[in-house]
Amino acid sequence: MTTDKQIISLMQEEAYKPMSYKELEKHFGIESANEFKDFIKLLNQLEESGHIVRGGSDRYGVPERMNLVRGKLQAHAKGFAFLIPDDREHPDVYINAHDLNTAMNGDIVFVKVTSRSQGGGRMEGEVVRVITRANTQIVGVFQSQDTYAFVIADDKRVSRDIFIPQHSFNGAVTGQKVVVKIVNYPEGRSAAEGEVIEILGHKDDPGVDILAIVRKFQLPEAFNEEVLAEAEAAPDSITEEEIIGQGRRDLRSKRIVTIDGEDAKDLDDAVNVEILENGHYKLGVHIADVSYYVREGSALDIEAYNRGCSVYLTDRVIPMLPHRLSNGICSLNPKVDRLTMSCEMEFDENLKVVNHEIFTSVIKTSERMTYTNVRKLLTGEAEPELVERYAYLMEDFKRMEELADRLRSRRMKRGAIDFDFEESKILVDADGKPTDIVKRERSVAEMMIEEFMLAANETVAEHFQWMKVPFLYRVHEDPDSEKLMNFMEFVTNFGYTIKGKGNAIHPRALQTLLEEIKGTPEETVLSKIMLRSMKQARYDAQSLGHFGLAAEFYSHFTSPIRRYPDLIIHRVIREVLESGNLSDTRHEYLSSRMSDIAQQSSERERVAVDAERQTEALKKAQYMLDKVGEEFEGIISSVTGFGMFVELDNTVEGLIRLSDLTDDYYNFHERQFALVGERTSKIYRIGDEIKIRVARVNMEEHTIDFELLDMKPRKEGGFKRGGGGSGKPFKGAAGFKGFRGKPGAAAGQGKSGKPGKDKGGFAAKGKGGYVNAQGKKRDSAAVGGAVDANAVQGRRKRKRGDAVDGLAVNTGPAAEGQEQGRRKGGAARRIEEAAKAGVDGGAGARAGGAEGAAGAKGAGVEGAAGARAKGAGVEGAAGARAKGAGVEGAAGARAKGAGVEGAAGQGKPRRAKAGGTPWSDSRGKGRGGKARGPKLSEGGSLSQRLESVGAGRTESGVTRGESKRGRGAVSLGGEAPAGGSDWASGVNALAKGGRRRSDDGDGSKKRRR
């Protein structure tokens, strides 16, 4: 029988030319009718899954041979997206907002590459087919408009509101959190259309916030009846017949203990340490044998596969397995018999594993210890009652401490990276309201268990790698050389150096730096930036090593109750132990499944981490809500072109906007991650300690704004350069005289403040001025973030995403690229923004991760994009890039007499004749009179304004209306990505041109005739 591998392998051959199904049938020698039927089914399955493509002539081939790239779409809140290819060697592909063709965040798609940079590194493309839909439901806030409604999605990456016809309200009213089923996906100018299928409650009701996150990530709360029935069938205790019949080694006479947090209920690991007669240490790590109760192919197994892992939110746990198992027969509760999978390791005087055994066993733990009690016993802080109670275990704990210290020392010597971030725990009341944020302690007890789990994971991985059986590994590949080089350059600003070059850097060099900065103000910041420069750890069927741990072999063996990969390798281990080896058929089957399980487990882990982080951000914002106006001390954790993030002692992070720094005009120095005052030379850089006041808390975005103490409010009036508090308003001269761009910051840019042959100022060919408004790099949260989510620190809190297989954790709002002022998608919300006439800081880029701040990385105008230069007619168009137009927010500006004037709705700007009247002389008085389009800035009721733009069906970031070559015409057509200003260019009728608002934004100043 023909297999999918044979078909794909044939089509990948260089000599292969696309064949029809009849030619393929002949090639594979298919004769019988049944075989032909199965063959056609297989072709259809491969086509539906996107592994092969059927061309226009009904001929089949693989995507890569047909200029198509298969991968996962990663959308941005501003409307554009990136394709993350299945082929890890293939560069990411930038997708313009106009080229998504109904695709949404998370979809598996085919993308056609339409352009490449000269070096081939940067690519642009368009979605040609959606293979798998990731979004069938959307969670958001319901807003009724009587005869129709919109749902404003909680997920910022859904950049346009969901249109709800009246017959699909199903009882929902304004202000409620609802779950919407998508009926029609967005296409062209039409918004997605949905139907309300669940009402969660009013957005301000207790518990609705967390429930909304659960629904948003489609986390399955309840187990179905079949799964529960299987769980109920599990026994409450273990019989002697079971133990003897399975040939388990009896370890019930040994002193074995569990050490966990006080609130842990799923105890899946226990340890013991002995000193052998030869003086060697013998470490025993005993893990709950979950695979014995969760059989392959059972309902429990399928459910565990789909969930991937347990999810630990602030006030609840969504387990991978029913409590009947996770807290019952599988949990290593004290003084009861439990079935386990054991790994015993003998360490010589140099801490080298000279002997090890992996076997099935039965144990009876002596005590259920907590981190707190073990720490007190080892540090001498324990109360007399505690000392007396655990006196018989004190020698064991001292041996454990000694062995763990030596193991850690050896691991550090070989080059493992040990991040030690301060983490927090959010305490909530019965209604889920946060009452306090306390720091988590990483004591000697936590570090002890971390080292023992790492040792077991490495030993098991190496053992089965040499046996060459199908297995799952935890891999952490070498960092991206470019990111690492940038980090090496960055640390020199603090007086540190790292030995090595790019990927030639050994992790030991990075650990040396961590040791050097320990205890310094910049420790936390440098550690986080180092973490972001690394790749994320993931699961793989191949052993590719673990960079962060400096380990050649590594797997996850120690948490089968809450991680599916651990459960799978337990199953493989059991099968090998029982049969001695795998049959060829079984070997082939398991090999074919491992890659799929690895991918599924990695994806589910990322979903869990994202849900946990969003919950944490939500609760931190709630906690700070009643702290507005209060003063705190903090440390600058990140500096960007739009402001700086400050982390408080309780780990809460907030943003100080550049526009709120009113004592000077500050330039952002990207390489130094510093803001430097132009007049005062005052410097704010990462690691500085400052005093702040809580200014604002945005509960919709889960973000917090800070302000510096003693900073005066900005004066009302003219345009102050960027975020500056002094200086005269711009005059609107050609090229913007006095424009303070960074010399040479943009490709081909001329001298600072001069247009210079169409290459500076507001450039005719888009090479200077407001450049790279949509920087074609994925935000750090998308590609960086926590390198790993389990093992060392992760175990102590029972949650992935808190650590990094010995690395660390939550990179905070700055790393997550929080989009505080992301452009509000959907007409209902966007028009309300427009009506308020508030242009906030920079091109609508209000917070982290938005590389679209006008002038970002080149123009030097931080925060100026959405701001109107007096007389310029620039209304936040900086981010709107017309494909091939060369007009980057030019608002009709002509450079060097070129007379570039953009026409809304066209892909390229029209050029006036050479030598035309300079824009500064004509003040934008172009021909053609009034521009067409709705006059949104002149008011009207909300429903009228909605109607004027198509009742929310306007595509985010697109305005198709036309404009004559009048004053301030801006090129909005072609492939302008979503970006630019706080009010979406698809709705703000920029085609109107000219001045639309007075300085105070009330719309009272009309166009001059």
Short mmCIF file of C-alpha atoms in Angstrom, two decimals, residues 140 158 313 357 445 453 626 710 849 887 957:
data_model
loop_
_atom_site.label_atom_id
_atom_site.label_comp_id
_atom_site.label_asym_id
_atom_site.label_seq_id
_atom_site.Cartn_x
_atom_site.Cartn_y
_atom_site.Cartn_z
CA GLY A 140 -14.88 40.15 23.49
CA VAL A 158 -7.90 40.46 15.99
CA LEU A 313 -4.00 30.58 36.33
CA GLU A 357 19.21 2.19 36.55
CA ALA A 445 14.93 23.57 49.11
CA MET A 453 15.14 16.70 38.48
CA ASP A 626 -6.57 51.81 43.42
CA ASP A 710 8.14 66.67 39.59
CA GLY A 849 6.57 45.94 20.54
CA VAL A 887 5.48 58.50 0.21
CA GLY A 957 -5.70 50.36 7.93
#
